[in-house]
Structure formats: C-alpha cells, structure tokens
Amino acid sequence: MAAARLPAFLVLQPRARTLRAFSTSVSPATRSPRPSPSTTERTSKYGRPLRRKALPPRTEKMAVDQDWPSVYPVAAPFKPSVVPLPVRMGYPVKRGVPMAKEGNLELLKIPNFLHLTPVAIKKHCEALKDFCTEWPAALDSDEKCRKHFPIEIDTTGYVSAGPSIRNPKARVVTLRVELSSLNLDDHAKKKLIKLVGDRYCKSTDVLTIKTDRCPLKRQNYDYAMYLLTVLYHESWKTEEWEKKKTEADMEEYVWKDSSSEKNILETLLQIKAAEKNLELSKEELLGTEAVEEYRKSVVSLKNEGDNENTLSQYKESVKRLLNLT
Amino acid sequence: MLKGMTRLISRVHKAKHGEQHEGQHYNISFQDLKTVFSHGLPPRFVMQVKTFNEACLMVRRPALELLHYLKNTNFAHPAVRYVFYGEKGTGKTLSLCHSIHFCAKQDWLILHIPDAHLWVKNCRDLLQSTYNKQRFDQPLEASTWLKNFKTANEHFLSQIKVQEKYVWNKRESTEKGSPLGEVVEQGIMRVRNATDAVGIVLKELKRQSSLGIFRLLVAVDGVNALWGRTTLKREDKSPIAPEELAFIYNLRKMVKNDWQGGAIVLTVSQTGSLFKPRKAYLPQELLGKEGFDALDPFIPILVSNYNPKEFESCIHYYLENNWLQHEKAHTEEGKKELLFLSNRNPGQLERLCAYL
C-alpha cells in the first residue's frame, strides 16, 4: 500500500506545481484590468486593505441637555464610548490610579442602571398613568389606610421573554396584619402568639403569613385568609389542657401565687409574730402599700431584667417592708 | 504624704466607722487574721499582707452601708439577707471580710464559707452520704472547713450545747447536751462523717441562734454556686445537681430567712462560677430564677469602682509602703495614667501596681 501511495503523492506534487504555475501565469493577465484603488483607501504593497482609523467616541458629540433615555432605552451593557462620565474602576497599582473606563472589564461585569435614571422613570410613570385609576381621596394618611384596610396582601408578578409566560415564583402570597386591629382579649392574644411562633414580630406588632404551598396565586391567597380565620377563632377558644399551664410557660411574670409572694408573706408573718401583732390577716398584709410597691418592683425586675433603676427600686421597697432605715 | 491621711488606727472602735472615714485604711491585727480570716481573704490580698507585713482594708461606702444595717438589726425579726454584687475586681469579697471583722469584734458567731464555688467543682472523692442515700458527701472540703471554723470560733464551741443525740456509727455517738466542739472534733477526726458534722453544726446553730444566746452571721462568698450547675459527675458520667450534694443542701437551708437572731451577708461573683458568661455581674443573671426566688426578699448592695477620693487614697497607701518604685509613679501624669489604665477598678489597679 505504501508503495502504491508514494507515486500518488509524487503525482500530486507536480500537479500542484503545475496549478500554481497556471495561476502565476494567469495572474499577470488578470491584474492589469483591475481598477485603480480609491483615494481614501490606503493600499500597501501587499494588497491587503488595512482597517480604518478609529473614529472619535460618540461622547464627544453629545450635548449636555440631550435625551438620555434614548441613549439607553433598555438594559444594555456598559459602553464606554457612549457613557460620557469619566468613571474609573479597579484596584490601582502602586502609586497609580484605578483603571479608566476604556476596555474596563470590571465595568462590564457589574449591573448598571443607566436605563433607569429619574428622567426615564418619570417617562415610564407618565406612560403607565393611562392604565391607572385615581387614588381614593379619603385615604390620605397611613393611619386611615390601616384603619379601613388592616390586612395587607403582597404578591409579585414576573414578566419575561421566554418560551412560557408562567413563572413559579409568582404564586407566593404574603399576608400582613397588625394584631391591634384584631379583636383579641388577653388570653386570645397570648394563645395566638404562641400558635404562630416566629411569624409574629413583637416590636411592630405585625403578624406575617407567607404561603406558597398551592400552585396558583389565587389558591394561596384563599389559604392565607383561611389560616387567619382559623387562628382567630382557635385563639378565642380555651381548651381543657390549657389549665395545666405552668410558670415556665408564662410569657411574663405574674406575681400572684408566685414564690416571691409566698416568701414575703412568710417573712411578714414572722415579723408580726415577733412583735406579737397578730391582728392583721393575710389579705390585709398583702394589701398594704409597702407590699404593693414591693410587688411592682419585683414584677419590673423580672420582666425587664436587671438594671440600675429596677434594682434600686427593689432595694428601697425591701427596706421599707423590713423596716430597715 | 502624711500617715494620718490614709490610715486610721482603730482596732477597738470598729463600731465607730462612719461616713467621714470613707476612703481611709484601717488596720487588722495579726491576731484577728489568724482566727477570723484563716480562710476568708482573697489570695492576692493575702500576698499583699505578707509583703507589707500588715493588713489594711479600705473603708468604703458599700461596707459602711452594710455596717449601718447590721448595727440597727432587730434580732427578734427574721434574718435579713444582704447581697453584694458588682463587676469583677470591685471589692465584694473584701467588703464581706470587712463586715465579718466588724461582727467578730462585736462578738458574733461567724459562719464563713469563703468560696461556695469550690464545693461544686474539682472534687476528687465523692462519697455516698451516710445520712441520706440520695445525696453525696465531700469529706476533704468538709474537714478543711471544719478546721477553719474551729479556729475562728474557738470560744463559742465550748459554750453551745447540742440539743439532740447524734449517732455516728456503732461505736461513736454524741450525747445530748455535749458541747458543739465535740461534733466539730468528730468531723475533723473521722473524715467520713465530716459533711454530716457540718450539717449538724449548721442545724444546731440555726436553731439556737433563734433562742438569743448568741448572734450568728452567715457569710457566703459566691452564693450563686448554690443554685447553678456543678461539674461533678457520678461514676456513670451523669451530672450531679447541686441539691444532691449534702453540703449545698444544708447551706441552702441556712440562707433561708426562717430563723432569727442574726444576719446573712452574701456575695454573687462570676469569678469561679460555672457556665456563666464573663461579663455577668447582676444578681438575677448570676443567681438565675431559682436562686432569686430562694433569696427573695433581699437587699442588693452595689459595689462599684473607686471614686476619685478612694483612688487617691489607694495610691497614697501604695506610695507610703514604697510599693510603687517607678519614678513617675507619684507625679500627676503617672496617677492619670494609672487612672486611665485601671478605670478606677480596685483589682485592676492592684495588678497594675504590682508591676511598678
């Protein structure tokens, strides 16, 4: 086979040579009828046209009061020749400055909002106004809105160009309501807070229910409203087992029937016994002003924790109770 | 620096410490050191006493407040509890020692537990209690404590008589009416029964101080150990709760205010405490819910850093004893530097001056 190949290779070569010879023989004939090159184009002896000189960037031709939204009508990557700002970005070398915008990859990587300047947004709003209805004139303050519409529903819609218009993220529904606008008594409010757990924020008194377990937004909204209704009704009911609530379950300190009350009672009884002063009964002892003050100071100490104020209050009340100067 | 400015030689008239003496040092005689303070003082203070060859305590407001209350106690009423609290190094233990010294001079019986934290950690040998199978004994700690208690209250031990018969084992028993010293001796000699001896001592003292024979001062340092957690474990590595230790159980009964004829002075401290954060110093944080409920009602007394007068006095004291050798120590800038570095905290100041 190799022997058979060799002559083919040898045969090819001279054929190529003959072709080349043919072309060289042909080319001088073809070259002469070519028209002369235009004056603007620079030709070199090698016949390859060079690329033209870079034009000055568009930024130099921009007016100061131009219409910017037409330069960047949509989200587009950062084009240094179009943005007239002398922006620099990058970590500088020693004794240097950050890199300029021309050919700067860092500026290309980050998202830019050049298409959303305030002027552009104003234009968007003007265009959207045709599709909007009037805001009701009676609802001119936040309190009125909260009073008449205590439940706030948050939903998000997503628009994108793609094979399908559906977006699974659009089914999330968030329901926010302030507990002060619900009709709850003390027991109901504590039970509701225990039932919802983390979903209640103590500082703003807002219950947030976020649902996304159903496939459609409408279904999630119904489910959220159902949850709210059920929570409300259940927290008003009192079950049998709620009577077994222990001191550890209490949200705040209750002085009645606590060990503090027992201690102070025993102490006072002993003091009275020592002074042979057994006329006062338990209820009267507990009703005296000194004990009232003591009760307040203990409750504040337990609920608020230790600080200078509560501790000094407690000290004063104990001193008064035990008749120390 | 005149000696009179910072010193106050008043060995006998401890009772006359008043507000005008605030900031001045007073001397404790060596005799008292050996008896009353055989086991009470903080270790750094003991080193200072050895160096200066004298024991001087500064008279400060928290201690003065407590002394005022103690002077006006009504011994017919139940014992009042006073709790010293404050940040680390502010002088709680020394204020406690000041009040102990005062009461010792007034001839009270001193029941001083130097550091309750020592009883809930690092205990080598735990025996099952002979009295109650559920609880545990700590023979070593109990016997050391009994020895110190004996030296502190020697003269009382012969006066107080036990009111019950106690049987130790088949051969030994203490009859009714014998002096308390015998119980203490029994505990020191028979280390196995030491914790029970301590329990008996506590019970008898509590019962008899209500009768008015003597006045009892219960002083516990680090009382938050009684209601915290322990690091002791049984053989099967399960943790032991504090109430399962016989000593802690008896001590809890002691700090309850159901007896008359004395006072209870306590400190809560984070140093040496178990499982408590370093910055905790407020009573509720350190005592926890259980401890607070048990001690309620009590009088909390805050011990804070030195005020400027006390700070000056402390520096003068160190200068007089030639403790500050740095040449800039007595200048104004030196004092300002020390003030800034220590933030007027007594413990911190003492540590800083050790380097100068």
mmCIF file with all atom_site columns, N, CA, C and O in Angstrom, chain B residues 277-300:
data_model
loop_
_atom_site.group_PDB
_atom_site.id
_atom_site.type_symbol
_atom_site.label_atom_id
_atom_site.label_alt_id
_atom_site.label_comp_id
_atom_site.label_asym_id
_atom_site.label_entity_id
_atom_site.label_seq_id
_atom_site.pdbx_PDB_ins_code
_atom_site.Cartn_x
_atom_site.Cartn_y
_atom_site.Cartn_z
_atom_site.occupancy
_atom_site.B_iso_or_equiv
_atom_site.pdbx_formal_charge
_atom_site.auth_seq_id
_atom_site.auth_comp_id
_atom_site.auth_asym_id
_atom_site.auth_atom_id
_atom_site.pdbx_PDB_model_num
ATOM 1  N N  . PRO B 1 277 ? -21.494 33.619 81.731  1.00 0.00 ? 277 PRO B N  1
ATOM 2  C CA . PRO B 1 277 ? -20.624 34.453 80.880  1.00 0.00 ? 277 PRO B CA 1
ATOM 3  C C  . PRO B 1 277 ? -19.773 35.397 81.713  1.00 0.00 ? 277 PRO B C  1
ATOM 4  O O  . PRO B 1 277 ? -20.140 35.770 82.816  1.00 0.00 ? 277 PRO B O  1
ATOM 5  N N  . ARG B 1 278 ? -18.657 35.809 81.109  1.00 0.00 ? 278 ARG B N  1
ATOM 6  C CA . ARG B 1 278 ? -17.654 36.551 81.871  1.00 0.00 ? 278 ARG B CA 1
ATOM 7  C C  . ARG B 1 278 ? -18.168 37.918 82.314  1.00 0.00 ? 278 ARG B C  1
ATOM 8  O O  . ARG B 1 278 ? -17.794 38.440 83.340  1.00 0.00 ? 278 ARG B O  1
ATOM 9  N N  . LYS B 1 279 ? -19.024 38.520 81.481  1.00 0.00 ? 279 LYS B N  1
ATOM 10 C CA . LYS B 1 279 ? -19.429 39.885 81.787  1.00 0.00 ? 279 LYS B CA 1
ATOM 11 C C  . LYS B 1 279 ? -20.618 39.936 82.736  1.00 0.00 ? 279 LYS B C  1
ATOM 12 O O  . LYS B 1 279 ? -21.123 41.000 83.022  1.00 0.00 ? 279 LYS B O  1
ATOM 13 N N  . ALA B 1 280 ? -21.112 38.769 83.185  1.00 0.00 ? 280 ALA B N  1
ATOM 14 C CA . ALA B 1 280 ? -22.324 38.791 84.009  1.00 0.00 ? 280 ALA B CA 1
ATOM 15 C C  . ALA B 1 280 ? -21.974 39.252 85.406  1.00 0.00 ? 280 ALA B C  1
ATOM 16 O O  . ALA B 1 280 ? -21.074 38.706 86.040  1.00 0.00 ? 280 ALA B O  1
ATOM 17 N N  . TYR B 1 281 ? -22.688 40.247 85.917  1.00 0.00 ? 281 TYR B N  1
ATOM 18 C CA . TYR B 1 281 ? -22.443 40.642 87.303  1.00 0.00 ? 281 TYR B CA 1
ATOM 19 C C  . TYR B 1 281 ? -23.725 40.993 88.050  1.00 0.00 ? 281 TYR B C  1
ATOM 20 O O  . TYR B 1 281 ? -23.713 41.191 89.238  1.00 0.00 ? 281 TYR B O  1
ATOM 21 N N  . LEU B 1 282 ? -24.855 41.078 87.344  1.00 0.00 ? 282 LEU B N  1
ATOM 22 C CA . LEU B 1 282 ? -26.087 41.480 88.026  1.00 0.00 ? 282 LEU B CA 1
ATOM 23 C C  . LEU B 1 282 ? -26.671 40.285 88.766  1.00 0.00 ? 282 LEU B C  1
ATOM 24 O O  . LEU B 1 282 ? -26.543 39.150 88.311  1.00 0.00 ? 282 LEU B O  1
ATOM 25 N N  . PRO B 1 283 ? -27.362 40.533 89.887  1.00 0.00 ? 283 PRO B N  1
ATOM 26 C CA . PRO B 1 283 ? -27.784 39.400 90.723  1.00 0.00 ? 283 PRO B CA 1
ATOM 27 C C  . PRO B 1 283 ? -28.677 38.407 89.995  1.00 0.00 ? 283 PRO B C  1
ATOM 28 O O  . PRO B 1 283 ? -28.484 37.200 90.114  1.00 0.00 ? 283 PRO B O  1
ATOM 29 N N  . GLN B 1 284 ? -29.642 38.915 89.217  1.00 0.00 ? 284 GLN B N  1
ATOM 30 C CA . GLN B 1 284 ? -30.548 37.953 88.569  1.00 0.00 ? 284 GLN B CA 1
ATOM 31 C C  . GLN B 1 284 ? -29.825 37.093 87.560  1.00 0.00 ? 284 GLN B C  1
ATOM 32 O O  . GLN B 1 284 ? -30.115 35.910 87.418  1.00 0.00 ? 284 GLN B O  1
ATOM 33 N N  . GLU B 1 285 ? -28.845 37.688 86.839  1.00 0.00 ? 285 GLU B N  1
ATOM 34 C CA . GLU B 1 285 ? -28.116 36.900 85.835  1.00 0.00 ? 285 GLU B CA 1
ATOM 35 C C  . GLU B 1 285 ? -27.376 35.762 86.504  1.00 0.00 ? 285 GLU B C  1
ATOM 36 O O  . GLU B 1 285 ? -27.329 34.645 86.021  1.00 0.00 ? 285 GLU B O  1
ATOM 37 N N  . LEU B 1 286 ? -26.706 36.071 87.643  1.00 0.00 ? 286 LEU B N  1
ATOM 38 C CA . LEU B 1 286 ? -25.856 35.066 88.261  1.00 0.00 ? 286 LEU B CA 1
ATOM 39 C C  . LEU B 1 286 ? -26.650 34.087 89.113  1.00 0.00 ? 286 LEU B C  1
ATOM 40 O O  . LEU B 1 286 ? -26.305 32.921 89.188  1.00 0.00 ? 286 LEU B O  1
ATOM 41 N N  . LEU B 1 287 ? -27.707 34.565 89.760  1.00 0.00 ? 287 LEU B N  1
ATOM 42 C CA . LEU B 1 287 ? -28.456 33.655 90.622  1.00 0.00 ? 287 LEU B CA 1
ATOM 43 C C  . LEU B 1 287 ? -29.406 32.780 89.830  1.00 0.00 ? 287 LEU B C  1
ATOM 44 O O  . LEU B 1 287 ? -29.728 31.685 90.249  1.00 0.00 ? 287 LEU B O  1
ATOM 45 N N  . GLY B 1 288 ? -29.889 33.289 88.705  1.00 0.00 ? 288 GLY B N  1
ATOM 46 C CA . GLY B 1 288 ? -30.880 32.533 87.959  1.00 0.00 ? 288 GLY B CA 1
ATOM 47 C C  . GLY B 1 288 ? -32.235 32.656 88.624  1.00 0.00 ? 288 GLY B C  1
ATOM 48 O O  . GLY B 1 288 ? -32.398 33.246 89.684  1.00 0.00 ? 288 GLY B O  1
ATOM 49 N N  . LYS B 1 289 ? -33.222 32.045 87.999  1.00 0.00 ? 289 LYS B N  1
ATOM 50 C CA . LYS B 1 289 ? -34.581 32.192 88.519  1.00 0.00 ? 289 LYS B CA 1
ATOM 51 C C  . LYS B 1 289 ? -34.713 31.530 89.876  1.00 0.00 ? 289 LYS B C  1
ATOM 52 O O  . LYS B 1 289 ? -35.275 32.092 90.810  1.00 0.00 ? 289 LYS B O  1
ATOM 53 N N  . GLU B 1 290 ? -34.141 30.311 89.987  1.00 0.00 ? 290 GLU B N  1
ATOM 54 C CA . GLU B 1 290 ? -34.294 29.549 91.221  1.00 0.00 ? 290 GLU B CA 1
ATOM 55 C C  . GLU B 1 290 ? -33.643 30.274 92.385  1.00 0.00 ? 290 GLU B C  1
ATOM 56 O O  . GLU B 1 290 ? -34.211 30.390 93.475  1.00 0.00 ? 290 GLU B O  1
ATOM 57 N N  . GLY B 1 291 ? -32.429 30.774 92.128  1.00 0.00 ? 291 GLY B N  1
ATOM 58 C CA . GLY B 1 291 ? -31.710 31.442 93.195  1.00 0.00 ? 291 GLY B CA 1
ATOM 59 C C  . GLY B 1 291 ? -32.410 32.705 93.647  1.00 0.00 ? 291 GLY B C  1
ATOM 60 O O  . GLY B 1 291 ? -32.526 32.982 94.839  1.00 0.00 ? 291 GLY B O  1
ATOM 61 N N  . PHE B 1 292 ? -32.899 33.467 92.684  1.00 0.00 ? 292 PHE B N  1
ATOM 62 C CA . PHE B 1 292 ? -33.572 34.704 93.043  1.00 0.00 ? 292 PHE B CA 1
ATOM 63 C C  . PHE B 1 292 ? -34.818 34.411 93.863  1.00 0.00 ? 292 PHE B C  1
ATOM 64 O O  . PHE B 1 292 ? -35.079 35.059 94.873  1.00 0.00 ? 292 PHE B O  1
ATOM 65 N N  . ASP B 1 293 ? -35.591 33.420 93.444  1.00 0.00 ? 293 ASP B N  1
ATOM 66 C CA . ASP B 1 293 ? -36.802 33.092 94.193  1.00 0.00 ? 293 ASP B CA 1
ATOM 67 C C  . ASP B 1 293 ? -36.471 32.617 95.589  1.00 0.00 ? 293 ASP B C  1
ATOM 68 O O  . ASP B 1 293 ? -37.234 32.831 96.526  1.00 0.00 ? 293 ASP B O  1
ATOM 69 N N  . ALA B 1 294 ? -35.328 31.928 95.724  1.00 0.00 ? 294 ALA B N  1
ATOM 70 C CA . ALA B 1 294 ? -34.978 31.440 97.049  1.00 0.00 ? 294 ALA B CA 1
ATOM 71 C C  . ALA B 1 294 ? -34.506 32.562 97.959  1.00 0.00 ? 294 ALA B C  1
ATOM 72 O O  . ALA B 1 294 ? -34.755 32.551 99.155  1.00 0.00 ? 294 ALA B O  1
ATOM 73 N N  . LEU B 1 295 ? -33.809 33.561 97.385  1.00 0.00 ? 295 LEU B N  1
ATOM 74 C CA . LEU B 1 295 ? -33.249 34.608 98.231  1.00 0.00 ? 295 LEU B CA 1
ATOM 75 C C  . LEU B 1 295 ? -34.201 35.777 98.433  1.00 0.00 ? 295 LEU B C  1
ATOM 76 O O  . LEU B 1 295 ? -33.958 36.635 99.263  1.00 0.00 ? 295 LEU B O  1
ATOM 77 N N  . ASP B 1 296 ? -35.239 35.824 97.646  1.00 0.00 ? 296 ASP B N  1
ATOM 78 C CA . ASP B 1 296 ? -36.162 36.945 97.721  1.00 0.00 ? 296 ASP B CA 1
ATOM 79 C C  . ASP B 1 296 ? -36.859 36.960 99.063  1.00 0.00 ? 296 ASP B C  1
ATOM 80 O O  . ASP B 1 296 ? -37.336 35.906 99.465  1.00 0.00 ? 296 ASP B O  1
ATOM 81 N N  . PRO B 1 297 ? -37.087 38.012 99.808  1.00 0.00 ? 297 PRO B N  1
ATOM 82 C CA . PRO B 1 297 ? -36.590 39.371 99.568  1.00 0.00 ? 297 PRO B CA 1
ATOM 83 C C  . PRO B 1 297 ? -35.201 39.599 100.156 1.00 0.00 ? 297 PRO B C  1
ATOM 84 O O  . PRO B 1 297 ? -34.921 39.141 101.253 1.00 0.00 ? 297 PRO B O  1
ATOM 85 N N  . PHE B 1 298 ? -34.360 40.272 99.410  1.00 0.00 ? 298 PHE B N  1
ATOM 86 C CA . PHE B 1 298 ? -33.027 40.568 99.919  1.00 0.00 ? 298 PHE B CA 1
ATOM 87 C C  . PHE B 1 298 ? -32.694 42.007 99.582  1.00 0.00 ? 298 PHE B C  1
ATOM 88 O O  . PHE B 1 298 ? -33.357 42.641 98.774  1.00 0.00 ? 298 PHE B O  1
ATOM 89 N N  . ILE B 1 299 ? -31.636 42.518 100.190 1.00 0.00 ? 299 ILE B N  1
ATOM 90 C CA . ILE B 1 299 ? -31.210 43.890 99.916  1.00 0.00 ? 299 ILE B CA 1
ATOM 91 C C  . ILE B 1 299 ? -29.988 43.809 99.018  1.00 0.00 ? 299 ILE B C  1
ATOM 92 O O  . ILE B 1 299 ? -28.937 43.338 99.448  1.00 0.00 ? 299 ILE B O  1
ATOM 93 N N  . PRO B 1 300 ? -30.085 44.236 97.770  1.00 0.00 ? 300 PRO B N  1
ATOM 94 C CA . PRO B 1 300 ? -28.899 44.224 96.916  1.00 0.00 ? 300 PRO B CA 1
ATOM 95 C C  . PRO B 1 300 ? -28.054 45.468 97.175  1.00 0.00 ? 300 PRO B C  1
ATOM 96 O O  . PRO B 1 300 ? -28.576 46.576 97.232  1.00 0.00 ? 300 PRO B O  1
#
